[in-house]
mmCIF file of C-alpha atoms in Angstrom:
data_model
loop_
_atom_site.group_PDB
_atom_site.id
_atom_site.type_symbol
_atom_site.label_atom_id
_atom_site.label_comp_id
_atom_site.label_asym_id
_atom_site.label_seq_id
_atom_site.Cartn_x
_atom_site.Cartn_y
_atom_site.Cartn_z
ATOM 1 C CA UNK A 1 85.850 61.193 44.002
ATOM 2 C CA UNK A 2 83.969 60.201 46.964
ATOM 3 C CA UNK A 3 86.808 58.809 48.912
ATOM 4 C CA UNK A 4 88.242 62.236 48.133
ATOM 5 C CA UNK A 5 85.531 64.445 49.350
ATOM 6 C CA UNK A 6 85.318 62.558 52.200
ATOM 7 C CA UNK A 7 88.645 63.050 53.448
ATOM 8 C CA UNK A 8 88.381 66.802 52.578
ATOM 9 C CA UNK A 9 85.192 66.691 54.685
ATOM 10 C CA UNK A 10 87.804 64.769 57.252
ATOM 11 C CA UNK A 11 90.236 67.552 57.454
ATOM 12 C CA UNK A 12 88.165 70.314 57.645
ATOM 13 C CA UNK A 13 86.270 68.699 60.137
ATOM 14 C CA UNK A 14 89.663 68.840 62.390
ATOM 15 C CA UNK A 15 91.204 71.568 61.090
ATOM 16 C CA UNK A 16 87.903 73.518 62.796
ATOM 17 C CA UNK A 17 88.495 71.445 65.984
ATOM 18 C CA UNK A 18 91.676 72.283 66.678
ATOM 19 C CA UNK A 19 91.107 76.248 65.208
ATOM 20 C CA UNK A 20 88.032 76.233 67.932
ATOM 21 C CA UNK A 21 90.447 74.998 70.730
ATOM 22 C CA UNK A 22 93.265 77.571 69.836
ATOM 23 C CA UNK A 23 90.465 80.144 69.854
ATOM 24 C CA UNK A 24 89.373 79.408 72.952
ATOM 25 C CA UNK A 25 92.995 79.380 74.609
ATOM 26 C CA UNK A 26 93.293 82.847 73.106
ATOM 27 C CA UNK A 27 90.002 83.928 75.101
ATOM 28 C CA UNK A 28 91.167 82.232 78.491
ATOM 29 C CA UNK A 29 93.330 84.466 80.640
ATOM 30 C CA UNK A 30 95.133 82.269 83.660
ATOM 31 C CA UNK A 31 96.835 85.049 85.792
ATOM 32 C CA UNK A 32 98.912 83.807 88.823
ATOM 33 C CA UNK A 33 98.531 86.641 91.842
ATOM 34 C CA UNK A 34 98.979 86.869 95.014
ATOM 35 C CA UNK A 35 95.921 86.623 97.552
ATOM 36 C CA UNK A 36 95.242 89.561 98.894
ATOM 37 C CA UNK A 37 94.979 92.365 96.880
ATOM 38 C CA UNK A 38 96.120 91.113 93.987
ATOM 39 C CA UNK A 39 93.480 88.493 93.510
ATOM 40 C CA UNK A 40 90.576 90.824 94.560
ATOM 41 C CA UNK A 41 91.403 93.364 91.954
ATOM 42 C CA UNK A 42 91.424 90.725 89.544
ATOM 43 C CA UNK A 43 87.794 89.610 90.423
ATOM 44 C CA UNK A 44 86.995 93.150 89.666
ATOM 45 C CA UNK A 45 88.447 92.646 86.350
ATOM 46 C CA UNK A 46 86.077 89.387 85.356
ATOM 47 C CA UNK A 47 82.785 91.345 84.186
ATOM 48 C CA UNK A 48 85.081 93.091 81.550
ATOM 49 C CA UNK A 49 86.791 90.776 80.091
ATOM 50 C CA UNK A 50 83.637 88.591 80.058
ATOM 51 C CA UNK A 51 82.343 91.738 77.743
ATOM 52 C CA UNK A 52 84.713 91.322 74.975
ATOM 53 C CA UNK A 53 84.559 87.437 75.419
ATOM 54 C CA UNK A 54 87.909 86.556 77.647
ATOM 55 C CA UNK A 55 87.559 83.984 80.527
ATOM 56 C CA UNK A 56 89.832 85.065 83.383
ATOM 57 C CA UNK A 57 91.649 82.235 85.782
ATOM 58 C CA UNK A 58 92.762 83.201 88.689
ATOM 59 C CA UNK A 59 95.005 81.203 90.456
ATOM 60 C CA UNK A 60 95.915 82.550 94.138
ATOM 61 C CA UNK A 61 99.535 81.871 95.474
ATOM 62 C CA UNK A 62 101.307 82.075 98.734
ATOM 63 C CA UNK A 63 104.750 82.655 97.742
ATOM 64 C CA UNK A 64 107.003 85.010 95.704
ATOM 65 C CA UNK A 65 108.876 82.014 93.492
ATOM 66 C CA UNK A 66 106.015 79.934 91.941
ATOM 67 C CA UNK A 67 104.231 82.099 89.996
ATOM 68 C CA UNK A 68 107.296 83.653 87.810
ATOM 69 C CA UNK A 69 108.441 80.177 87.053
ATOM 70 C CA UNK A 70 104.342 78.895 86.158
ATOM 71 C CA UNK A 71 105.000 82.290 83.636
ATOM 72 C CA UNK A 72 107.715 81.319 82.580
ATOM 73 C CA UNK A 73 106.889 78.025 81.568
ATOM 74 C CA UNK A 74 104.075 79.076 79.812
ATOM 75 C CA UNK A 75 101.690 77.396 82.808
ATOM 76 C CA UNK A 76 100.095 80.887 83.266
ATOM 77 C CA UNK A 77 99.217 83.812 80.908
ATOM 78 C CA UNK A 78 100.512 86.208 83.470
ATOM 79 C CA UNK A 79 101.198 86.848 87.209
ATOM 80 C CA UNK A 80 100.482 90.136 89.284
ATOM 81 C CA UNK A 81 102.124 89.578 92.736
ATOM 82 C CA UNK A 82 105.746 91.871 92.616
ATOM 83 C CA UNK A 83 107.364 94.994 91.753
ATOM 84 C CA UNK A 84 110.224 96.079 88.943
ATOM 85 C CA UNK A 85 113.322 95.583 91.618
ATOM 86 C CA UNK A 86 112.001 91.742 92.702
ATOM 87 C CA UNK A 87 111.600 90.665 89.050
ATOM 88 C CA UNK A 88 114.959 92.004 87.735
ATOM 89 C CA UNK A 89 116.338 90.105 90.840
ATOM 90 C CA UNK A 90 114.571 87.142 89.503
ATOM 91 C CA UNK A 91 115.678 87.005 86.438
ATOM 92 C CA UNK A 92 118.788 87.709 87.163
ATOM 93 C CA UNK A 93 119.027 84.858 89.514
ATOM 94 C CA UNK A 94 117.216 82.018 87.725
ATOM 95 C CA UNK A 95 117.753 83.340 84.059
ATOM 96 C CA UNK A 96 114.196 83.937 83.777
ATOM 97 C CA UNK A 97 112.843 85.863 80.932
ATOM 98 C CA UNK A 98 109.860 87.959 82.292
ATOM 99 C CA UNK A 99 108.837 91.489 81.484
ATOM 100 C CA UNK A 100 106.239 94.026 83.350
ATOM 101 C CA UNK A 101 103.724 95.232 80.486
ATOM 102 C CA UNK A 102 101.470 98.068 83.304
ATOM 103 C CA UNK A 103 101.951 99.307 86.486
ATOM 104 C CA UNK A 104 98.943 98.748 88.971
ATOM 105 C CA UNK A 105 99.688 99.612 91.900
ATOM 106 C CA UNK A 106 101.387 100.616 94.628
ATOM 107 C CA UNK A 107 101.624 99.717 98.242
ATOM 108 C CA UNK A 108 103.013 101.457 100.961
ATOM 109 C CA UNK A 109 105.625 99.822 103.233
ATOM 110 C CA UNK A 110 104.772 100.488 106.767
ATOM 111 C CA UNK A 111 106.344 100.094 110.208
ATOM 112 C CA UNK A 112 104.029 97.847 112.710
ATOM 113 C CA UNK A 113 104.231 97.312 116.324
ATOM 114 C CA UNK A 114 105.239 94.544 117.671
ATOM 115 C CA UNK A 115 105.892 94.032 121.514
ATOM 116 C CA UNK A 116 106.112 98.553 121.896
ATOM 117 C CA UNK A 117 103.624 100.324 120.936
ATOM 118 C CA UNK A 118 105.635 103.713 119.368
ATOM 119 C CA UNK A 119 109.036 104.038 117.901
ATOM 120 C CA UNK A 120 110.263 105.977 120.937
ATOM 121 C CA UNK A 121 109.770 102.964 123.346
ATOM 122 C CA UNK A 122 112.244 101.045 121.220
ATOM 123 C CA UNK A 123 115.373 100.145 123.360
ATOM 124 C CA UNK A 124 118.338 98.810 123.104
ATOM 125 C CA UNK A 125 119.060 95.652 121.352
ATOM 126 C CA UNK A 126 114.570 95.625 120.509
ATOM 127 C CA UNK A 127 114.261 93.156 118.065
ATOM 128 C CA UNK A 128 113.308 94.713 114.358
ATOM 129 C CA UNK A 129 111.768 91.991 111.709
ATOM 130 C CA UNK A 130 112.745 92.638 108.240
ATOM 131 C CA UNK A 131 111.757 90.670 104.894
ATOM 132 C CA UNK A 132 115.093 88.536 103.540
ATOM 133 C CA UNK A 133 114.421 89.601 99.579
ATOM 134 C CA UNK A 134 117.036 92.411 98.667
ATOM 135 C CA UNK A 135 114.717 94.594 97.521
ATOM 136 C CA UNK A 136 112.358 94.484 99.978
ATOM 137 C CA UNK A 137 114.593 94.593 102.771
ATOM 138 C CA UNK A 138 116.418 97.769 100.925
ATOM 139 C CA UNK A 139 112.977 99.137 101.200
ATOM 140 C CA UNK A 140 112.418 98.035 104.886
ATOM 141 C CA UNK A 141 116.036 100.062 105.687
ATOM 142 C CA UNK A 142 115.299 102.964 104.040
ATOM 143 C CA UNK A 143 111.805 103.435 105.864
ATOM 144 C CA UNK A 144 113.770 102.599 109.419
ATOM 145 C CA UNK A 145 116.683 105.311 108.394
ATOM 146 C CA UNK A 146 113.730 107.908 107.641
ATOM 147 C CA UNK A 147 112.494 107.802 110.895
ATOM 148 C CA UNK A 148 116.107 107.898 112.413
ATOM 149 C CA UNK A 149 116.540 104.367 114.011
ATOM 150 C CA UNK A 150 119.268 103.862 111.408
ATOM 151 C CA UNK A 151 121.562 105.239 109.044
ATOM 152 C CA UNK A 152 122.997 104.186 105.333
ATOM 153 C CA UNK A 153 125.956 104.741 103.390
ATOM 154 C CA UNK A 154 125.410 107.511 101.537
ATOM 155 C CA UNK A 155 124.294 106.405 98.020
ATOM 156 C CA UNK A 156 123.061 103.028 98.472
ATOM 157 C CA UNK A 157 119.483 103.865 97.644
ATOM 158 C CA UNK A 158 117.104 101.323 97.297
ATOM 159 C CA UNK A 159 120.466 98.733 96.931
ATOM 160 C CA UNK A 160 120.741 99.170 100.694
ATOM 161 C CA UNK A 161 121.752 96.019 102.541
ATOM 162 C CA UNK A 162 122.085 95.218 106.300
ATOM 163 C CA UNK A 163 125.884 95.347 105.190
ATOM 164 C CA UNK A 164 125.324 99.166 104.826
ATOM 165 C CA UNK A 165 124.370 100.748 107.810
ATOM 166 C CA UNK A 166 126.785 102.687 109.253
ATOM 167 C CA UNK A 167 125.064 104.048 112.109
ATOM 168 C CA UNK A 168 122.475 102.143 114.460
ATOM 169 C CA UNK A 169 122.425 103.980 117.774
ATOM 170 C CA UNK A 170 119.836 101.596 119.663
ATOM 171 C CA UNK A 171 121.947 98.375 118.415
ATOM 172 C CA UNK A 172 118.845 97.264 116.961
ATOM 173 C CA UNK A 173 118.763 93.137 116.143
ATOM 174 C CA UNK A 174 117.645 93.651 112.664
ATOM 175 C CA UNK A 175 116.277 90.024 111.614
ATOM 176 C CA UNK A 176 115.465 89.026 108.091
ATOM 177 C CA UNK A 177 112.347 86.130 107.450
ATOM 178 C CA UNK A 178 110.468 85.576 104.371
ATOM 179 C CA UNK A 179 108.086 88.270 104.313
ATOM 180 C CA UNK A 180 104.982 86.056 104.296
ATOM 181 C CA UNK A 181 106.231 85.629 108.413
ATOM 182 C CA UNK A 182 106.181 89.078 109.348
ATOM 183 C CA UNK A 183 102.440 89.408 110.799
ATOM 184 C CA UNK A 184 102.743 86.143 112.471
ATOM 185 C CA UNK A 185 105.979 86.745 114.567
ATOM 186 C CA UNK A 186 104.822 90.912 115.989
ATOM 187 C CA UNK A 187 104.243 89.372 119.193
ATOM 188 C CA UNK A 188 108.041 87.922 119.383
ATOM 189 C CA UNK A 189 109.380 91.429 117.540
ATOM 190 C CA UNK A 190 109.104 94.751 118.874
ATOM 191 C CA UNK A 191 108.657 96.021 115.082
ATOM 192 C CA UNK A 192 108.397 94.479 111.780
ATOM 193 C CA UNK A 193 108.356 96.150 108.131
ATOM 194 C CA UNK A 194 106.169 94.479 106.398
ATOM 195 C CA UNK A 195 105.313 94.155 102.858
ATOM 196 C CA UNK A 196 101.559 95.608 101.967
ATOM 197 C CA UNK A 197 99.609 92.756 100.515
ATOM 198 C CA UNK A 198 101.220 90.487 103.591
ATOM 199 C CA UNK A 199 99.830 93.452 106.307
ATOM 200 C CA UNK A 200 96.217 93.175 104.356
ATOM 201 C CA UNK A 201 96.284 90.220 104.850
ATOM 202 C CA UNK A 202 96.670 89.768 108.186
ATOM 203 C CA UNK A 203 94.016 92.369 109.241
ATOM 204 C CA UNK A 204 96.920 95.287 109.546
ATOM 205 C CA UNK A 205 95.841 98.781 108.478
ATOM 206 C CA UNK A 206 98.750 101.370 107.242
ATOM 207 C CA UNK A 207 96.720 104.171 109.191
ATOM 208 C CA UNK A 208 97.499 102.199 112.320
ATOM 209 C CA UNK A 209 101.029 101.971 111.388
ATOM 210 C CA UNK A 210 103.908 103.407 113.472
ATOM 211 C CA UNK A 211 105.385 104.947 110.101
ATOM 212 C CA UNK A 212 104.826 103.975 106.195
ATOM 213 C CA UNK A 213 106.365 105.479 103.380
ATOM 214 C CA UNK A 214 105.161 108.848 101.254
ATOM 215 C CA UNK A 215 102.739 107.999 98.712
ATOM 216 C CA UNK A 216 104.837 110.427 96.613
ATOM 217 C CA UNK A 217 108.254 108.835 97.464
ATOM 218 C CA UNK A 218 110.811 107.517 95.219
ATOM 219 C CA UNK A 219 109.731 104.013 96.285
ATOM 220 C CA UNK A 220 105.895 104.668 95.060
ATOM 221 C CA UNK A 221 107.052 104.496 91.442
ATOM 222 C CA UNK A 222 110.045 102.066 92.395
ATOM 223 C CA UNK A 223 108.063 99.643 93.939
ATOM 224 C CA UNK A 224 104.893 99.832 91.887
ATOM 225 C CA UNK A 225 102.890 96.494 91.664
ATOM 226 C CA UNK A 226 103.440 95.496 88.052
ATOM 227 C CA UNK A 227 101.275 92.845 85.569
ATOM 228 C CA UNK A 228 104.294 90.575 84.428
ATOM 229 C CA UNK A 229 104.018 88.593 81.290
ATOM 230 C CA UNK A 230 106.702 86.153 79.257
ATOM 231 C CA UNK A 231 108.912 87.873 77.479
ATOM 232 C CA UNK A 232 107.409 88.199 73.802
ATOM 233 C CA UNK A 233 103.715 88.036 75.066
ATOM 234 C CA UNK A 234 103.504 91.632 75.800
ATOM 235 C CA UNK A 235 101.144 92.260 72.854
ATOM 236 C CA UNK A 236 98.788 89.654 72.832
ATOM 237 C CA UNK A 237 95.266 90.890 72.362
ATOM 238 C CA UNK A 238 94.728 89.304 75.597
ATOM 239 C CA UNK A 239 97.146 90.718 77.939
ATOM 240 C CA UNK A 240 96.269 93.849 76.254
ATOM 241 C CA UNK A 241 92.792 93.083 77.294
ATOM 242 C CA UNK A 242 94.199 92.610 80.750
ATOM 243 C CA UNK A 243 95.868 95.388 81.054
ATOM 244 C CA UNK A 244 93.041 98.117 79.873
ATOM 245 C CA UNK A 245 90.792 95.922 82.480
ATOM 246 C CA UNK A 246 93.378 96.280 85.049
ATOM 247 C CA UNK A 247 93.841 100.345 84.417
ATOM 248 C CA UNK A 248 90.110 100.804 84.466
ATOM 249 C CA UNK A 249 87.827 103.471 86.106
ATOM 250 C CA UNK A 250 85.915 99.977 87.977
ATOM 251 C CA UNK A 251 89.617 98.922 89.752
ATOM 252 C CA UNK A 252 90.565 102.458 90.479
ATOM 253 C CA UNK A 253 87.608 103.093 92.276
ATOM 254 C CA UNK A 254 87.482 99.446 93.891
ATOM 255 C CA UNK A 255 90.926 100.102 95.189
ATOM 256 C CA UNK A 256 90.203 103.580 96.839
ATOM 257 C CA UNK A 257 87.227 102.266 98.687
ATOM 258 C CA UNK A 258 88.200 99.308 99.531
ATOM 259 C CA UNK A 259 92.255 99.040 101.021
ATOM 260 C CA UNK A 260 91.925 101.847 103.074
ATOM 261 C CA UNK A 261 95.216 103.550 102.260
ATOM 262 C CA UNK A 262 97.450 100.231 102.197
ATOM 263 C CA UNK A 263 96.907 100.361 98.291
ATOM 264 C CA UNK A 264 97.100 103.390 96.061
ATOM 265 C CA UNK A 265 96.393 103.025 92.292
ATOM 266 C CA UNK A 266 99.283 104.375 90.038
ATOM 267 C CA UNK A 267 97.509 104.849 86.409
#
């Protein structure tokens, strides 16, 4: 009887450890995001999650590949870095399974001088520095044929591709880099498009721009800054404790001081 109870006594005793570690994995949020503004908002996030007992990780990246594939393997909770167009590319291309559970934000894609100092100084053959992800650089043409340096194939919307422009008047030498380039090479470009969290980052402000897209545009709901999750993870209680935090009253106003224009919330 005693050899019994004490091996009841045994199992309970790790039955509880393990329950307390699961537990705590449940109140531990690891969200892979981009430095700058992602990971900032996310800061803003901590105190309220700390309220209804989550930890929050956050676990800054440079680039636009490894944080789907740490989601996807299960390495992170979440990731907050891209927009709907980049991860349907994604998983289209490396048979991902990710899904966006909120929309954030949104930031707008702005024109930046390079080596000229206004669009009407560009001349021809002026060098014009693009990001190489499709739908970012869709983006980047469609903000360079609304100003008139360029135009599209009717149609093409935010598919566009270099392969579409049926009109460039100046000969502009449109080059594609990763995006993470762009601020670094404006004093070998006369322009570059540039994404928004790259431009924060690099001291750029979208009311200095040369041109940046309508807050109201097609591209503002398009290109909103989504929370992205594995697929079958969207209703965890603690992504859905992410996502309230993230939609707050605290972020919204965070943003709007804070970014200057280059961010706009979108709850």
């Amino acid at each position: 009887m005693k050899k019994i109870l004490s091996l009841a006594i045994a199992f309970l005793f790790i039955f509880c450890c393990f329950a307390g570690c699961s537990g705590n994995n449940d109140k531990k949020i690891v969200v892979a995001a981009s430095v700058t503004p992602h990971a900032d908002i996310l800061k803003i996030c901590k105190e309220e999650l700390e309220k209804q007992g989550y930890t929050l990780e956050i676990r800054e990246m440079t680039d636009y590949v490894t944080p789907n594939n740490a989601t996807e393997s299960g390495d992170v909770d979440a990731n907050y870095f891209q927009h709907q167009p980049y991860l349907d590319s994604f998983n289209e291309s490396n048979n991902t399974h990710l899904v966006s559970v909120a929309k954030i934000h949104y930031e707008p894609y702005a024109i930046y001088a390079g080596t000229v100092s206004s669009l009407s100084d560009l001349t021809e053959g002026s060098i014009v520095a693009v990001t190489n992800d499709p739908s970012n650089e869709a983006r980047a043409l469609q903000l360079l044929a609304a100003q008139g340096l360029i135009k599209l194939k009717d149609g093409v919307g935010l598919k566009a591709a270099k392969s579409d422009i049926i009109e460039n008047p100046l000969n502009l030498d449109i080059r594609e880099m990763e995006a993470a380039l762009l601020p670094t090479v404006l004093d070998e470009v006369a322009i570059a498009v540039i994404n928004g969290n790259y431009a924060i980052g690099a001291g750029l402000k979208v009311s200095e721009a040369l041109a940046a897209e309508s807050a109201d545009s097609e591209a503002a709901q398009t290109f909103a800054n989504i929370l992205v999750v594995k697929e079958g993870n969207e209703n965890l209680p603690k992504i859905k404790a992410l996502v309230e935090a993230l939609q707050s009253e605290a972020v919204r106003n965070y943003i709007n001081e804070t970014f200057d224009k280059a961010v706009v919330p979108i709850f």
